[in-house]
Coordinates of C-alpha atoms in Angstrom, one line a residue:
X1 CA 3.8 -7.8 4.2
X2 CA 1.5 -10.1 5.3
X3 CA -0.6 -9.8 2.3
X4 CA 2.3 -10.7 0.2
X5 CA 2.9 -13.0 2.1
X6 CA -0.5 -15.1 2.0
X7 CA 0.1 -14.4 -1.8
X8 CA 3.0 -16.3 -1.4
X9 CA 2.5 -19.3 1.0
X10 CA -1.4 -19.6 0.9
X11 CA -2.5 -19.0 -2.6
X12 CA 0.4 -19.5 -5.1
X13 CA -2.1 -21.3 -7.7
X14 CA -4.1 -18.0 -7.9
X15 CA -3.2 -15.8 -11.0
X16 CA -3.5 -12.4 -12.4
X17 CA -4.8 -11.5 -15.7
X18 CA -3.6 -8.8 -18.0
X19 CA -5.2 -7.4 -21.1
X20 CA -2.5 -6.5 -23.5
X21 CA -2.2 -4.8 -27.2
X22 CA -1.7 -8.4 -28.6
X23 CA -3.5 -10.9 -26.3
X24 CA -3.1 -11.3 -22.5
X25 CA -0.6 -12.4 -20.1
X26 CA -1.1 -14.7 -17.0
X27 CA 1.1 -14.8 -14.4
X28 CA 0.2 -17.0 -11.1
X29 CA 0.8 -15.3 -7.6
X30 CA 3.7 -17.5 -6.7
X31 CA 4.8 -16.0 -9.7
X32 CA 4.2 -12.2 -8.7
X33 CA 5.5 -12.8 -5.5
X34 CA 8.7 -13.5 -7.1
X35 CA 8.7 -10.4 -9.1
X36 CA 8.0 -8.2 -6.0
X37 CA 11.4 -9.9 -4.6
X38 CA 13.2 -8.2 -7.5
X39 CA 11.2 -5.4 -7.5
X40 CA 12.3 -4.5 -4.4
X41 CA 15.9 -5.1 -5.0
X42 CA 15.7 -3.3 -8.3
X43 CA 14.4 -0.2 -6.1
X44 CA 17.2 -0.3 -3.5
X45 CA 19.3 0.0 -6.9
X46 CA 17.5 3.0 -7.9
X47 CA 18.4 4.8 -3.8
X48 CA 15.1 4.6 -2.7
X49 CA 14.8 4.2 0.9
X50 CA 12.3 3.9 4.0
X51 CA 10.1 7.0 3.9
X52 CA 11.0 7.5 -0.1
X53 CA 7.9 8.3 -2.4
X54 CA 7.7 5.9 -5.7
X55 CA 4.7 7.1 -8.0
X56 CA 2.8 5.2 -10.4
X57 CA 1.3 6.5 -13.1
X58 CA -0.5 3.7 -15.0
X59 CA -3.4 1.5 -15.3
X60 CA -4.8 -1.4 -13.7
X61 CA -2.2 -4.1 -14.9
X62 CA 0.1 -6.8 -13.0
X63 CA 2.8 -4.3 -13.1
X64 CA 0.9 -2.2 -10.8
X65 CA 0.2 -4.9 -8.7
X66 CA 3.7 -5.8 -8.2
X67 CA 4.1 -2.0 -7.3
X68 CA 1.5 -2.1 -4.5
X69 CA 3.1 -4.7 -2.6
X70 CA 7.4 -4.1 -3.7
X71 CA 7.4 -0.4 -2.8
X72 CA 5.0 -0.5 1.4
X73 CA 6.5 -3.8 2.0
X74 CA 10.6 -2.4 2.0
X75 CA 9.1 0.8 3.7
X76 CA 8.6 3.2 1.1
X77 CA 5.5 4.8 -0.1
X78 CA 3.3 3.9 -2.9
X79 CA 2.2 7.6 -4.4
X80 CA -0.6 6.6 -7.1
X81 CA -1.2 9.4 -9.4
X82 CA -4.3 9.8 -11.2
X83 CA -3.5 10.3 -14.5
X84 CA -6.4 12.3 -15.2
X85 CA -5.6 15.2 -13.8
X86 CA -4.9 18.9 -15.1
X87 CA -0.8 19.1 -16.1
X88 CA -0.3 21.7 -13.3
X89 CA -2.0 19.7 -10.8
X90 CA 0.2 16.9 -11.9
X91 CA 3.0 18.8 -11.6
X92 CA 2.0 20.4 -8.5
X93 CA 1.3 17.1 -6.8
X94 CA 4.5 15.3 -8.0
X95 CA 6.4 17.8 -6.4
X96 CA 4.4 18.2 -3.3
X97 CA 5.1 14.6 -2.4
X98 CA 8.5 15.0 -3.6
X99 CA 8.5 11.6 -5.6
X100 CA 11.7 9.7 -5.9
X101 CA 10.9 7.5 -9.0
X102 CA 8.0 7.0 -11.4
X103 CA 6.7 4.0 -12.7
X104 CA 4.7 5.0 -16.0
X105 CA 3.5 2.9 -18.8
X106 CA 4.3 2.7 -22.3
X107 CA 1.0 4.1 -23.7
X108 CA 1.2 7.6 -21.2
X109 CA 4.6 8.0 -21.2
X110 CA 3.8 10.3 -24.1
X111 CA 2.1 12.4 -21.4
X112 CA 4.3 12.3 -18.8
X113 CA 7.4 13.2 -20.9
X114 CA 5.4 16.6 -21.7
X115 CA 5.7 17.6 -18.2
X116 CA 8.9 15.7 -16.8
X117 CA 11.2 19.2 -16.7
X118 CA 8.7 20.6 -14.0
X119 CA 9.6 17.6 -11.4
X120 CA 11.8 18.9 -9.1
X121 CA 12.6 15.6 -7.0
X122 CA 12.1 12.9 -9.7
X123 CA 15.8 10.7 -10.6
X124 CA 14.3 8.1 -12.3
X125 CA 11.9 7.4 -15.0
X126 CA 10.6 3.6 -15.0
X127 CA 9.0 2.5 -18.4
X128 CA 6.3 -0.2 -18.3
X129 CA 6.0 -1.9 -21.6
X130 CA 8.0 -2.4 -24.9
X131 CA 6.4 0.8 -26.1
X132 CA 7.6 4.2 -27.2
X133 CA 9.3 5.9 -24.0
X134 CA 7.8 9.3 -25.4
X135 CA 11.0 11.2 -24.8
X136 CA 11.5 10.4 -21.2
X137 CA 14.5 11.5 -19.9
X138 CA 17.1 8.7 -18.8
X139 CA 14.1 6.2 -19.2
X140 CA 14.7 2.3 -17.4
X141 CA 12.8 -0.1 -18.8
X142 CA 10.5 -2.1 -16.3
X143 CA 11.9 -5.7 -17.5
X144 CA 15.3 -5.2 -17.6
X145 CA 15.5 -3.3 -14.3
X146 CA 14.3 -6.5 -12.1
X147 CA 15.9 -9.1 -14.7
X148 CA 19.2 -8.2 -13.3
X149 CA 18.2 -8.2 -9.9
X150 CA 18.8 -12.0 -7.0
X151 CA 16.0 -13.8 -6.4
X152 CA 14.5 -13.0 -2.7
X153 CA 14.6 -10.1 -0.5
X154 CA 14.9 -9.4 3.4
X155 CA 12.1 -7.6 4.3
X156 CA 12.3 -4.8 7.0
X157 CA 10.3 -5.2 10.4
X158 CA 7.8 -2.5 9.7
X159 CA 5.4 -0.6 12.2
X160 CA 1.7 -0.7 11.1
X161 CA 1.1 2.6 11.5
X162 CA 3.9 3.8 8.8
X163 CA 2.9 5.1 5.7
X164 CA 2.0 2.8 2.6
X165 CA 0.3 4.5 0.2
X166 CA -0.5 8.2 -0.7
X167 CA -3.0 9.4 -2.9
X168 CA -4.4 13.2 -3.8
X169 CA -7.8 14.5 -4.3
X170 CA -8.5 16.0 -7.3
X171 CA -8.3 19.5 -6.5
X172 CA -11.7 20.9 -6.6
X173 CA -11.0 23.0 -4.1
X174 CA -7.9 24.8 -4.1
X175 CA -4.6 23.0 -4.9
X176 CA -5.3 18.7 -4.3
X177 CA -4.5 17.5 -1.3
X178 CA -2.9 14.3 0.2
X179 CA -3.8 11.8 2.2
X180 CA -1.7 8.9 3.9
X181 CA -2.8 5.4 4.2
X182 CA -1.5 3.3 7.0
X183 CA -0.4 -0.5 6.8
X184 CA -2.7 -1.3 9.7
X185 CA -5.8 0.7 7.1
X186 CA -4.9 -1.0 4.3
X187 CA -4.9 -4.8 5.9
X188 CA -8.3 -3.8 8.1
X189 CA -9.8 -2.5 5.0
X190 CA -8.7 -5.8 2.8
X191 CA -10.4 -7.5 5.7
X192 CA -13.6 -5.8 5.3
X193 CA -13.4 -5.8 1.6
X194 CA -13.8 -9.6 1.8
X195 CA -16.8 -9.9 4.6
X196 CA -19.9 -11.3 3.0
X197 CA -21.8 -7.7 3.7
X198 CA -19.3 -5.9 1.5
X199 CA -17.7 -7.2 -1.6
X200 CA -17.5 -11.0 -0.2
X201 CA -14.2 -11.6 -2.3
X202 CA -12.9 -14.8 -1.5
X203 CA -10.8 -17.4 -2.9
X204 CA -13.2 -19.1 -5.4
X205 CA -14.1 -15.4 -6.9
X206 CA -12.4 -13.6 -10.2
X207 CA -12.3 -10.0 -9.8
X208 CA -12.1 -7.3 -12.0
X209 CA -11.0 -3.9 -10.9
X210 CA -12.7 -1.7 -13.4
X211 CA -12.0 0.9 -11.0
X212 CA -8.4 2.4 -11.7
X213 CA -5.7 1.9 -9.3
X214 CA -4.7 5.4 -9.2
X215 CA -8.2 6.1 -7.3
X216 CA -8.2 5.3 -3.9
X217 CA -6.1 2.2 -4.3
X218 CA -9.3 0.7 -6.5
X219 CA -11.3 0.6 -3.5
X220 CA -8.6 -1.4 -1.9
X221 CA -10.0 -4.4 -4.7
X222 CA -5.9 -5.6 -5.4
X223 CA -5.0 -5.9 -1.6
X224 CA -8.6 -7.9 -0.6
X225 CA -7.8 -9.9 -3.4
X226 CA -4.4 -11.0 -2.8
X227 CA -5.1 -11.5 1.1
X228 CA -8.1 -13.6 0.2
X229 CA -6.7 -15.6 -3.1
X230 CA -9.5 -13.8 -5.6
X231 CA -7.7 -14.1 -9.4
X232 CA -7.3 -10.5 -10.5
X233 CA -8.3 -9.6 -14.2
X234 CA -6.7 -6.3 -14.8
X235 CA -8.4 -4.6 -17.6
X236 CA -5.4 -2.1 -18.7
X237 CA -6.7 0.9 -21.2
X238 CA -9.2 -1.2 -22.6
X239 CA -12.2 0.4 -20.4
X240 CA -14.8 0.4 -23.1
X241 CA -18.1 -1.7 -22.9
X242 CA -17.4 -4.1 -25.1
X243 CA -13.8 -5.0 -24.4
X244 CA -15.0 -5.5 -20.9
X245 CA -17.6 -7.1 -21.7
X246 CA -15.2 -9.8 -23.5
X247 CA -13.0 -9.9 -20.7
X248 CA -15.9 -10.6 -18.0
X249 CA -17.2 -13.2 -20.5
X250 CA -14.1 -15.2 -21.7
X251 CA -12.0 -15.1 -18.1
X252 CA -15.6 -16.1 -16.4
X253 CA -15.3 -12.9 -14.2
X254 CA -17.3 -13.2 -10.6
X255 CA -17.5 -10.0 -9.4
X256 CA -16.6 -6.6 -11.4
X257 CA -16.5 -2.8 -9.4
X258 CA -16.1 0.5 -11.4

């Protein structure tokens, strides 16, 4: 909450950047914060509570972002699933953390649809993008879910040591297994992300997270960005050299990690 906050009150001018099918779309942080109000109220709508897991399962967009800081900051848990996993670890991992809801956009919901019957826990299917649903089952569409939602929210007092995110390891060894990251680790880490020794993000920087947001939560890039007013240039599915190399040229890009 404090990040969001700072996102909020500090750095409202910042913006993120989001490489689309037809273009790009720019949306400031004042702007974002907004949408994480909603967000949050759209996912109260949808029954999920403090302790609930909400997965992603999507690329590196300002949909995600909202993601990160909607579903810690009411006091569920963020699960980020890496979307290049084998279906049964998929399946196995969904279930493990006995997700509530998944986010998934528009151009893997094809994917995802494949496998949806083998989630045990799973009520909802959230669609990001105008795309093709690919057959999910009862899909909600991203948009319309927070249009109908009141501006603000009433944030919970949260303990720093609760859960905020959960990711899984890839399975190499056995069945993959999940680890927990803390509010208190996240924050501490965003803090060290920005010290000049490490990534030095600050406010005068324009990052771009190459690395995906299902992995390790990017390296912790969207949080150390938002705390320290960094714009975010989220690359989506375009992770070739050359659209990246358009997108660090054009949107004068300061600091890249993949």
């Amino acid at each position: 909450q404090h990040i969001l906050d700072r996102m909020r009150r500090v750095y409202g001018d910042s913006e993120v950047v989001t490489l689309t099918d037809s273009g790009k779309e720019r949306a400031s942080y004042t702007e974002v914060a907004g949408r994480v109000d909603r967000l949050c109220r759209a996912l109260e709508s949808l029954g999920v509570k403090e302790g609930d897991r909400v997965a992603t399962f999507a690329w590196n967009s300002q949909r995600h972002l909202e993601l990160y800081m909607a579903v810690p900051c009411m006091g569920a848990v963020l699960h980020m699933v890496n979307i290049r996993l084998f279906p049964e670890q998929l399946t196995y991992i969904v279930n493990h953390a006995e997700d509530k809801v998944v986010f998934v956009d528009d151009s893997l919901a094809p994917a995802l649809a494949k496998l949806a019957g083998s989630f045990e826990t799973v009520e909802h299917f959230v669609v990001m993008g105008d795309g093709d649903d690919g057959g999910l089952p009862n899909a909600i569409r991203y948009e319309e879910l927070i249009a109908d939602q009141a501006d603000g929210y009433d944030y919970p007092e949260i303990d720093d040591r609760m859960a905020a995110g959960l990711c899984y390891t890839s399975g190499t060894t056995g069945n993959p297994k999940g680890v927990l990251y803390s509010h208190r680790s996240n924050v501490l880490h965003s803090l060290g992300t920005c010290l000049a020794d490490a990534m030095g993000v600050s406010s005068r920087d324009r990052v771009l997270p190459v690395v995906p947001m299902f992995h390790v939560n990017a390296w912790g890039i969207p949080y150390a960005a938002a705390l320290s007013g960094a714009d975010l240039v989220m690359p989506t599915r375009f992770l070739q050299g050359e659209p990246l190399a358009k997108l660090i040229e054009e949107e004068k890009v300061t600091v890249a990690a993949g």
